[in-house]
Short mmCIF file of C-alpha atoms in Angstrom, two decimals:
data_model
loop_
_atom_site.label_atom_id
_atom_site.label_comp_id
_atom_site.label_asym_id
_atom_site.label_seq_id
_atom_site.Cartn_x
_atom_site.Cartn_y
_atom_site.Cartn_z
CA UNK J 1451 -13.81 70.05 11.05
CA UNK J 1452 -14.55 72.26 14.08
CA UNK J 1453 -16.49 71.60 17.09
CA UNK J 1454 -20.34 72.25 17.05
CA UNK J 1455 -21.97 74.71 19.36
CA UNK J 1456 -23.16 71.95 21.66
CA UNK J 1457 -19.84 70.41 21.80
CA UNK J 1458 -18.22 73.59 22.73
CA UNK J 1459 -20.67 73.74 25.58
CA UNK J 1460 -19.57 70.20 26.55
CA UNK J 1461 -15.98 70.94 26.43
CA UNK J 1462 -16.51 74.00 28.60
CA UNK J 1463 -18.36 72.22 31.10
CA UNK J 1464 -15.40 69.63 31.43
CA UNK J 1465 -13.00 72.28 31.96
CA UNK J 1466 -15.12 73.34 34.85
CA UNK J 1467 -14.77 69.96 36.24
CA UNK J 1468 -18.52 69.35 35.80
CA UNK J 1469 -19.58 65.82 36.13
CA UNK J 1470 -23.30 65.96 36.86
CA UNK J 1471 -26.05 67.68 34.73
CA UNK J 1472 -29.87 68.18 35.33
CA UNK J 1473 -32.04 69.04 32.39
CA UNK J 1474 -35.23 68.82 30.34
CA UNK J 1475 -34.79 68.56 26.40
CA UNK J 1476 -36.50 71.13 24.12
CA UNK J 1477 -35.71 72.41 20.70
CA UNK J 1478 -33.65 75.24 21.35
CA UNK J 1479 -31.18 73.28 23.70
CA UNK J 1480 -31.17 69.81 21.29
CA UNK J 1481 -27.77 70.64 19.97
CA UNK J 1482 -26.35 70.46 23.23
CA UNK J 1483 -28.23 67.23 24.08
CA UNK J 1484 -26.95 65.82 21.03
CA UNK J 1485 -23.27 66.54 21.94
CA UNK J 1486 -24.14 64.79 25.33
CA UNK J 1487 -25.36 61.78 23.83
CA UNK J 1488 -22.11 60.13 23.10
CA UNK J 1489 -20.13 61.88 25.75
CA UNK J 1490 -19.25 59.73 28.86
CA UNK J 1491 -18.02 62.37 30.99
CA UNK J 1492 -21.30 63.48 32.35
CA UNK J 1493 -23.86 61.94 34.48
CA UNK J 1494 -27.43 63.34 33.25
CA UNK J 1495 -30.46 63.46 35.60
CA UNK J 1496 -33.80 63.77 34.04
CA UNK J 1497 -36.29 65.28 36.18
CA UNK J 1498 -39.77 65.57 35.87
CA UNK J 1499 -40.08 69.24 35.71
CA UNK J 1500 -37.82 72.07 34.83
CA UNK J 1501 -38.29 73.75 38.16
CA UNK J 1502 -37.00 70.19 39.93
CA UNK J 1503 -34.01 70.48 37.62
CA UNK J 1504 -33.08 73.96 39.23
CA UNK J 1505 -33.53 72.87 42.83
CA UNK J 1506 -31.77 69.68 42.12
CA UNK J 1507 -28.90 71.54 40.57
CA UNK J 1508 -28.99 74.03 43.64
CA UNK J 1509 -28.72 71.20 46.14
CA UNK J 1510 -26.01 69.58 44.30
CA UNK J 1511 -24.12 72.74 44.14
CA UNK J 1512 -24.42 73.38 47.84
CA UNK J 1513 -23.46 70.13 48.78
CA UNK J 1514 -20.47 69.60 46.37
CA UNK J 1515 -19.30 73.27 46.03
CA UNK J 1516 -19.17 72.68 42.39
CA UNK J 1517 -21.20 74.29 39.67
CA UNK J 1518 -24.74 73.12 39.65
CA UNK J 1519 -25.54 73.02 35.88
CA UNK J 1520 -29.10 73.05 34.35
CA UNK J 1521 -30.06 72.42 30.67
CA UNK J 1522 -33.49 73.53 29.68
CA UNK J 1523 -34.80 74.93 26.21
CA UNK J 1524 -36.01 78.50 25.62
CA UNK J 1525 -39.38 79.88 26.89
CA UNK J 1526 -41.16 81.88 29.29
CA UNK J 1527 -11.65 98.38 48.57
CA UNK J 1528 -11.21 96.27 51.74
CA UNK J 1529 -8.25 97.78 53.49
CA UNK J 1530 -9.44 100.92 54.14
CA UNK J 1531 -12.63 99.98 55.57
CA UNK J 1532 -11.08 97.73 57.92
CA UNK J 1533 -10.08 100.53 60.29
CA UNK J 1534 -13.48 101.53 61.43
CA UNK J 1535 -14.10 97.73 61.82
CA UNK J 1536 -11.32 97.30 64.23
CA UNK J 1537 -11.93 100.39 66.10
CA UNK J 1538 -15.63 99.40 66.67
CA UNK J 1539 -14.58 95.96 67.70
CA UNK J 1540 -12.34 97.33 70.14
CA UNK J 1541 -14.56 99.82 71.73
CA UNK J 1542 -17.63 97.38 71.99
CA UNK J 1543 -18.38 95.60 75.33
CA UNK J 1544 -21.34 93.68 74.16
CA UNK J 1545 -20.64 92.47 70.43
CA UNK J 1546 -22.58 89.87 68.41
CA UNK J 1547 -21.99 88.32 65.19
CA UNK J 1548 -24.91 87.95 62.80
CA UNK J 1549 -23.93 85.22 60.22
CA UNK J 1550 -25.74 84.32 57.04
CA UNK J 1551 -25.54 82.01 54.20
CA UNK J 1552 -22.63 84.16 52.72
CA UNK J 1553 -20.25 82.59 55.33
CA UNK J 1554 -21.02 79.13 53.88
CA UNK J 1555 -20.89 80.37 50.38
CA UNK J 1556 -17.20 81.56 51.21
CA UNK J 1557 -14.60 78.80 50.83
CA UNK J 1558 -13.03 79.49 54.33
CA UNK J 1559 -16.13 81.51 55.63
CA UNK J 1560 -16.99 79.22 58.68
CA UNK J 1561 -13.33 78.75 59.75
CA UNK J 1562 -12.63 82.40 59.56
CA UNK J 1563 -15.79 83.08 61.70
CA UNK J 1564 -14.90 80.61 64.37
CA UNK J 1565 -11.67 82.14 64.41
CA UNK J 1566 -12.95 85.74 65.01
CA UNK J 1567 -15.59 84.63 67.57
CA UNK J 1568 -12.95 82.74 69.43
CA UNK J 1569 -10.16 85.37 69.27
CA UNK J 1570 -12.47 88.09 70.46
CA UNK J 1571 -15.08 86.15 72.57
CA UNK J 1572 -18.25 87.14 70.42
CA UNK J 1573 -21.43 85.14 70.45
CA UNK J 1574 -22.79 84.05 67.16
CA UNK J 1575 -26.40 84.11 65.97
CA UNK J 1576 -27.26 82.73 62.45
CA UNK J 1577 -29.94 82.96 59.89
CA UNK J 1578 -31.71 79.92 59.02
CA UNK J 1579 -29.58 79.46 55.84
CA UNK J 1580 -26.57 80.41 57.82
CA UNK J 1581 -27.15 77.20 60.22
CA UNK J 1582 -24.00 74.84 59.99
CA UNK J 1583 -21.55 77.88 59.88
CA UNK J 1584 -20.73 77.90 63.63
CA UNK J 1585 -20.68 75.09 65.91
CA UNK J 1586 -24.13 75.25 67.72
CA UNK J 1587 -22.85 73.26 70.75
CA UNK J 1588 -20.40 76.16 71.49
CA UNK J 1589 -21.39 78.12 74.47
CA UNK J 1590 -21.07 81.43 72.25
CA UNK J 1591 -23.61 79.95 69.97
CA UNK J 1592 -26.96 81.77 69.80
CA UNK J 1593 -28.70 79.61 67.22
CA UNK J 1594 -31.03 81.29 64.73
CA UNK J 1595 -32.41 84.67 65.33
CA UNK J 1596 -35.40 86.30 63.69
CA UNK J 1597 -38.95 85.77 63.59
CA UNK J 1598 -38.88 82.19 64.64
CA UNK J 1599 -35.49 82.47 66.28
CA UNK J 1600 -34.32 81.84 69.73
CA UNK J 1601 -35.41 84.32 72.41
CA UNK J 1602 -31.85 84.83 73.54
CA UNK J 1603 -30.53 85.48 70.13
CA UNK J 1604 -33.09 88.19 69.38
CA UNK J 1605 -32.32 89.70 72.99
CA UNK J 1606 -28.68 89.79 72.42
CA UNK J 1607 -29.14 91.48 69.05
CA UNK J 1608 -31.39 94.16 70.54
CA UNK J 1609 -29.09 94.74 73.42
CA UNK J 1610 -25.71 94.47 71.61
CA UNK J 1611 -23.54 97.67 71.17
CA UNK J 1612 -21.78 96.13 68.18
CA UNK J 1613 -23.50 93.99 65.41
CA UNK J 1614 -21.11 92.34 62.99
CA UNK J 1615 -23.16 90.96 60.10
CA UNK J 1616 -21.34 88.42 57.86
CA UNK J 1617 -22.60 87.49 54.63
CA UNK J 1618 -26.28 88.33 55.78
CA UNK J 1619 -28.71 90.59 53.90
CA UNK J 1620 -30.87 91.86 57.01
CA UNK J 1621 -34.03 90.17 55.65
CA UNK J 1622 -37.28 91.19 57.24
CA UNK J 1623 -37.76 87.90 58.84
CA UNK J 1624 -34.61 88.62 60.61
CA UNK J 1625 -34.90 92.34 61.61
CA UNK J 1626 -38.67 92.59 62.85
CA UNK J 1627 -39.55 96.31 62.98
CA UNK J 1628 -36.89 97.95 61.00
CA UNK J 1629 -36.97 101.14 62.88
CA UNK J 1630 -36.40 99.36 66.20
CA UNK J 1631 -33.88 96.83 65.14
CA UNK J 1632 -30.56 96.70 67.17
CA UNK J 1633 -31.24 100.08 68.94
CA UNK J 1634 -28.20 100.13 71.29
CA UNK J 1635 -25.76 99.14 68.43
CA UNK J 1636 -27.20 102.03 66.19
CA UNK J 1637 -26.90 104.55 69.28
CA UNK J 1638 -23.33 103.25 69.74
CA UNK J 1639 -22.61 103.83 66.22
CA UNK J 1640 -23.53 107.38 66.51
CA UNK J 1641 -21.11 107.80 69.16
CA UNK J 1642 -18.44 105.96 67.49
CA UNK J 1643 -18.27 103.26 70.20
CA UNK J 1644 -19.81 100.28 68.30
CA UNK J 1645 -22.34 100.22 65.54
CA UNK J 1646 -23.27 97.74 62.66
CA UNK J 1647 -20.71 96.64 60.16
CA UNK J 1648 -21.60 94.52 57.23
CA UNK J 1649 -19.23 92.27 55.34
CA UNK J 1650 -21.09 91.53 52.31
CA UNK J 1651 -19.99 90.65 48.52
CA UNK J 1652 -23.45 91.51 46.72
CA UNK J 1653 -23.93 95.11 46.32
CA UNK J 1654 -27.64 94.98 46.33
CA UNK J 1655 -27.66 93.90 49.81
CA UNK J 1656 -25.66 96.58 51.08
CA UNK J 1657 -27.49 99.42 53.06
CA UNK J 1658 -30.92 98.03 51.28
CA UNK J 1659 -32.74 97.53 54.56
CA UNK J 1660 -30.26 98.48 57.23
CA UNK J 1661 -28.16 101.71 56.99
CA UNK J 1662 -24.72 100.34 58.42
CA UNK J 1663 -21.98 102.40 60.06
CA UNK J 1664 -19.29 100.53 57.98
CA UNK J 1665 -19.45 98.17 54.88
CA UNK J 1666 -16.53 95.98 53.75
CA UNK J 1667 -17.66 94.71 50.34
CA UNK J 1668 -16.13 91.43 49.34
CA UNK J 1669 -15.80 87.92 50.15
CA UNK J 1670 -16.14 87.30 53.75
CA UNK J 1671 -13.08 85.29 54.34
CA UNK J 1672 -11.08 88.03 52.58
CA UNK J 1673 -12.68 90.76 54.59
CA UNK J 1674 -11.96 88.86 57.64
CA UNK J 1675 -8.45 88.06 56.83
CA UNK J 1676 -7.76 91.85 56.54
CA UNK J 1677 -9.35 92.30 60.15
CA UNK J 1678 -7.79 89.46 61.96
CA UNK J 1679 -4.15 91.10 62.42
CA UNK J 1680 -5.98 94.09 64.34
CA UNK J 1681 -8.29 91.96 66.56
CA UNK J 1682 -7.38 92.30 70.19
CA UNK J 1683 -7.56 89.03 71.79
CA UNK J 1684 -10.19 88.67 74.55
CA UNK J 1685 -10.47 85.44 76.55
CA UNK J 1686 -14.04 86.23 78.26
CA UNK J 1687 -16.48 88.86 78.46
CA UNK J 1688 -18.01 87.74 81.85
CA UNK J 1689 -20.76 90.23 82.21
CA UNK J 1690 -22.13 89.92 78.41
CA UNK J 1691 -21.73 86.16 78.32
CA UNK J 1692 -23.36 86.01 81.86
CA UNK J 1693 -26.16 87.72 80.71
CA UNK J 1694 -26.72 85.40 77.76
CA UNK J 1695 -26.36 82.42 79.89
CA UNK J 1696 -29.09 83.67 82.00
CA UNK J 1697 -31.44 84.38 78.73
CA UNK J 1698 -30.73 80.75 77.72
CA UNK J 1699 -31.77 79.71 81.10
CA UNK J 1700 -34.90 81.73 81.12
CA UNK J 1701 -36.04 80.91 77.48
CA UNK J 1702 -34.68 77.46 76.94
CA UNK J 1703 -35.43 75.53 73.75
CA UNK J 1704 -38.32 72.85 73.56
CA UNK J 1705 -37.70 70.59 70.77
CA UNK J 1706 -40.28 68.63 69.21
CA UNK J 1707 -40.40 65.30 70.64
CA UNK J 1708 -41.25 63.70 67.05
CA UNK J 1709 -38.10 64.76 65.75
CA UNK J 1710 -35.54 65.18 68.35
CA UNK J 1711 -36.55 62.52 70.93
CA UNK J 1712 -34.09 59.98 69.88
CA UNK J 1713 -30.44 59.65 68.61
CA UNK J 1714 -31.72 59.33 64.89
CA UNK J 1715 -31.28 63.15 64.36
CA UNK J 1716 -27.40 62.31 64.58
CA UNK J 1717 -27.69 60.67 61.07
CA UNK J 1718 -29.43 63.90 59.62
CA UNK J 1719 -26.43 65.90 58.71
CA UNK J 1720 -27.82 67.17 55.48
CA UNK J 1721 -31.42 68.51 55.60
CA UNK J 1722 -33.45 70.23 52.85
CA UNK J 1723 -36.98 71.57 53.61
CA UNK J 1724 -39.47 74.06 52.11
CA UNK J 1725 -40.76 77.47 53.11
CA UNK J 1726 -43.31 77.02 55.91
CA UNK J 1727 -43.82 75.35 59.39
CA UNK J 1728 -41.29 72.33 58.82
CA UNK J 1729 -38.49 74.59 57.98
CA UNK J 1730 -39.13 76.99 60.81
CA UNK J 1731 -39.63 74.43 63.32
CA UNK J 1732 -36.69 72.41 62.50
CA UNK J 1733 -34.68 75.51 62.10
CA UNK J 1734 -34.10 75.99 65.92
CA UNK J 1735 -34.87 72.45 67.17
CA UNK J 1736 -32.07 70.53 65.16
CA UNK J 1737 -28.33 70.35 65.51
CA UNK J 1738 -27.06 69.75 61.83
CA UNK J 1739 -24.07 70.55 59.74
CA UNK J 1740 -25.87 71.76 56.71
CA UNK J 1741 -29.57 72.93 56.85
CA UNK J 1742 -31.15 74.12 53.50
CA UNK J 1743 -34.46 75.71 52.56
CA UNK J 1744 -35.81 78.23 50.31
CA UNK J 1745 -38.77 80.73 50.06
CA UNK J 1746 -39.76 78.59 47.18
CA UNK J 1747 -42.58 75.75 47.85
CA UNK J 1748 -41.33 72.43 46.18
CA UNK J 1749 -37.66 73.03 46.80
CA UNK J 1750 -37.13 70.43 49.45
CA UNK J 1751 -37.37 67.12 47.62
CA UNK J 1752 -35.30 67.91 44.45
CA UNK J 1753 -32.64 69.73 46.56
CA UNK J 1754 -32.21 66.54 48.41
CA UNK J 1755 -31.81 64.53 45.29
CA UNK J 1756 -28.93 66.96 43.96
CA UNK J 1757 -27.45 66.96 47.56
CA UNK J 1758 -27.39 63.23 47.56
CA UNK J 1759 -25.71 62.84 44.24
CA UNK J 1760 -23.08 65.45 45.35
CA UNK J 1761 -22.50 63.57 48.74
CA UNK J 1762 -23.39 59.92 47.99
CA UNK J 1763 -21.96 58.67 51.43
CA UNK J 1764 -24.09 61.16 53.56
CA UNK J 1765 -27.37 60.94 55.09
CA UNK J 1766 -29.64 63.34 53.23
CA UNK J 1767 -33.27 63.93 54.47
CA UNK J 1768 -35.97 66.18 53.14
CA UNK J 1769 -38.18 67.35 56.04
CA UNK J 1770 -41.37 68.58 54.18
CA UNK J 1771 -44.71 69.78 54.68
CA UNK J 1772 -47.54 68.40 52.88
CA UNK J 1773 -48.64 71.20 50.87
CA UNK J 1774 -44.80 71.75 49.79
CA UNK J 1775 -44.08 68.20 48.83
CA UNK J 1776 -47.25 68.12 46.84
CA UNK J 1777 -45.67 70.67 44.36
CA UNK J 1778 -42.71 68.45 43.58
CA UNK J 1779 -44.04 64.97 44.26
CA UNK J 1780 -43.44 63.48 40.98
CA UNK J 1781 -39.70 64.05 41.47
CA UNK J 1782 -39.93 61.04 43.78
CA UNK J 1783 -39.88 58.91 40.51
CA UNK J 1784 -36.40 60.49 39.71
CA UNK J 1785 -35.16 59.11 43.04
CA UNK J 1786 -36.52 55.73 42.19
CA UNK J 1787 -35.31 55.56 38.71
CA UNK J 1788 -31.74 56.42 39.46
CA UNK J 1789 -31.67 54.81 42.92
CA UNK J 1790 -30.83 58.16 44.86
CA UNK J 1791 -31.12 56.98 48.45
CA UNK J 1792 -32.66 60.16 50.15
CA UNK J 1793 -35.10 60.06 52.94
CA UNK J 1794 -38.42 61.95 52.99
CA UNK J 1795 -40.10 62.95 56.10
CA UNK J 1796 -43.53 64.56 55.28
CA UNK J 1797 -45.33 66.42 58.13
CA UNK J 1798 -49.10 66.12 57.01
CA UNK J 1799 -51.76 68.41 58.75
CA UNK J 1800 -53.85 68.85 55.51
CA UNK J 1801 -53.16 72.42 55.83
CA UNK J 1802 -50.93 75.35 54.82
CA UNK J 1803 -49.74 75.79 58.70
CA UNK J 1804 -48.12 79.16 58.46
CA UNK J 1805 -50.99 80.57 56.36
CA UNK J 1806 -53.45 79.31 58.69
CA UNK J 1807 -51.57 80.68 61.75
CA UNK J 1808 -51.91 84.09 60.32
CA UNK J 1809 -55.17 83.89 59.23
CA UNK J 1810 -56.31 82.74 62.79
CA UNK J 1811 -54.52 85.80 64.27
CA UNK J 1812 -55.03 88.59 61.74
CA UNK J 1813 -58.49 87.40 60.10
CA UNK J 1814 -60.48 86.10 62.92
CA UNK J 1815 -60.05 82.56 61.67
CA UNK J 1816 -61.31 82.80 58.29
CA UNK J 1817 -59.22 80.11 56.69
CA UNK J 1818 -59.63 81.12 53.17
CA UNK J 1819 -58.30 78.42 50.79
CA UNK J 1820 -55.49 77.27 53.12
CA UNK J 1821 -56.59 73.47 53.36
CA UNK J 1822 -56.27 70.98 50.80
CA UNK J 1823 -57.45 67.19 50.31
CA UNK J 1824 -54.08 65.37 50.11
CA UNK J 1825 -53.21 61.95 48.00
CA UNK J 1826 -52.26 59.07 50.14
CA UNK J 1827 -48.52 59.93 50.32
CA UNK J 1828 -47.37 56.31 51.21
CA UNK J 1829 -49.56 54.85 48.24
CA UNK J 1830 -48.03 57.46 45.89
CA UNK J 1831 -44.42 56.80 46.94
CA UNK J 1832 -45.15 52.96 46.56
CA UNK J 1833 -46.53 53.62 43.11
CA UNK J 1834 -43.24 55.32 42.07
CA UNK J 1835 -41.13 52.59 43.33
CA UNK J 1836 -40.27 54.09 46.82
CA UNK J 1837 -40.77 52.38 50.31
CA UNK J 1838 -43.21 54.08 52.49
CA UNK J 1839 -44.65 54.00 55.79
CA UNK J 1840 -46.81 56.04 58.08
CA UNK J 1841 -46.56 57.10 61.57
CA UNK J 1842 -49.81 57.39 63.47
CA UNK J 1843 -48.86 56.95 67.23
CA UNK J 1844 -46.09 58.79 69.21
CA UNK J 1845 -45.17 55.31 70.67
CA UNK J 1846 -44.07 54.15 67.36
CA UNK J 1847 -41.49 57.09 66.84
CA UNK J 1848 -38.59 55.16 67.48
CA UNK J 1849 -39.29 52.06 65.43
CA UNK J 1850 -40.27 54.26 62.40
CA UNK J 1851 -37.38 56.35 62.72
CA UNK J 1852 -35.30 53.28 62.75
CA UNK J 1853 -36.96 52.00 59.79
CA UNK J 1854 -36.42 55.23 57.64
CA UNK J 1855 -32.71 55.22 58.73
CA UNK J 1856 -32.14 51.68 57.69
CA UNK J 1857 -33.98 51.48 54.44
CA UNK J 1858 -31.50 50.71 51.73
CA UNK J 1859 -32.97 52.90 49.04
CA UNK J 1860 -35.09 55.79 48.86
CA UNK J 1861 -37.76 56.01 51.65
CA UNK J 1862 -40.76 58.01 52.70
CA UNK J 1863 -42.26 58.52 56.26
CA UNK J 1864 -45.53 60.15 56.67
CA UNK J 1865 -46.04 61.83 60.21
CA UNK J 1866 -49.63 62.81 60.75
CA UNK J 1867 -49.39 65.90 62.88
CA UNK J 1868 -51.99 68.11 64.81
CA UNK J 1869 -53.29 71.09 62.70
CA UNK J 1870 -53.75 74.61 63.99
CA UNK J 1871 -50.74 74.61 65.93
CA UNK J 1872 -48.54 77.95 65.93
CA UNK J 1873 -45.01 77.76 65.11
CA UNK J 1874 -43.13 79.36 68.26
CA UNK J 1875 -41.17 81.20 69.33
CA UNK J 1876 -42.55 84.06 67.04
CA UNK J 1877 -42.01 87.67 66.55
CA UNK J 1878 -45.09 89.03 65.02
CA UNK J 1879 -45.11 91.27 61.98
CA UNK J 1880 -44.52 94.87 62.93
CA UNK J 1881 -43.04 94.35 66.29
CA UNK J 1882 -39.41 94.13 67.61
CA UNK J 1883 -37.00 91.11 68.01
CA UNK J 1884 -37.24 91.39 71.69
CA UNK J 1885 -41.23 91.45 71.57
CA UNK J 1886 -41.03 87.55 71.06
CA UNK J 1887 -44.12 85.24 71.95
CA UNK J 1888 -43.16 82.05 73.65
CA UNK J 1889 -46.47 80.32 74.27
CA UNK J 1890 -49.97 79.88 72.83
CA UNK J 1891 -51.51 82.20 75.55
CA UNK J 1892 -48.98 84.90 74.65
CA UNK J 1893 -50.44 84.67 71.07
CA UNK J 1894 -54.11 85.51 71.91
CA UNK J 1895 -53.13 87.95 74.74
CA UNK J 1896 -51.26 89.94 71.97
CA UNK J 1897 -54.48 90.23 70.02
CA UNK J 1898 -56.62 91.63 72.96
#
């Protein structure tokens, strides 16, 4: 007797070294679930919502570098292009590397990036999801660029005569006003003295938003491997690196005291988050190995569950806003049921902070449907079998963070935060990257 369709699926998954599956049963997928019933090769995680299964699988895949599998039912030429790249790199005086998540997705991407930056002394700016691909304590690190990036990263991009984009898609949150993005590099490209070079594997991202002077399509590591033999080693770029050092002194980071005051952040090597204030604030205020967020509210909690399953010995923390956490709140019961030891830090201001920031500036403080009445997160977590506490006073930061880190099982810490606090720095829509707002006073001055 041959294999059933469900058994064939299971066999295929085994051959791909899959050992963890997330899913929600239904009529059309029952043959596969039936095959799983007596199969000891897989650990099955049953979420509370199909969307949660997808986010858990994504977190698992990113942390393990293995396929993230979701089971749900039916329903609603590199070599020829390297030459212009090496010529541009040779002629450039002020190069910058702009690195995205594609670097982390490439097997040796981070290693190749570090090799290029070191060999040619090139400063590196990353996107939010590219964080972790380059050592942010390296003097060449510019940290995150874009709408809520560091001032020195944005200024470097605007004044660079060569921008090397690695595994990045030129999202509008990165470029600011498209017509005024990287003006010096664009001018240098016309003179064949620099320009914008894009290393990218996904065709839809190529020349979609920014027209590049050269494109190397394919895996980032493969492209850089072809480039390395032609890279002229440069030990230092004193004028360019000196300018960057001056920008770093003029526009220093001011980390949020509640999250970076102590040494507890050293434990947080895997961070998930959602769209909104928490992800943008933590993006440039924390030094972490891996930082994950997505444009989908409700991503952080289930992604943390998936990441912890893939990295059981790592500290995994979901830093979430109250509105985003509410969208996947029920998945806390999954962490409790399976004993998945994640930490949840929910920043509660009882509003959609990013939305109210825009409403204050662009709609004369007409806060239309951007506030909500939240449940008691501590009681909800307790009701699902998760330890939880609340931080009300700044003086209790150390004790509360110590409790969160030391908790043996999944735990939640709710932090009451001030509302109507703008996320800074900030490049307003329609502005160029170097027109960056650093203070609250600058925000209101920009509206006059």
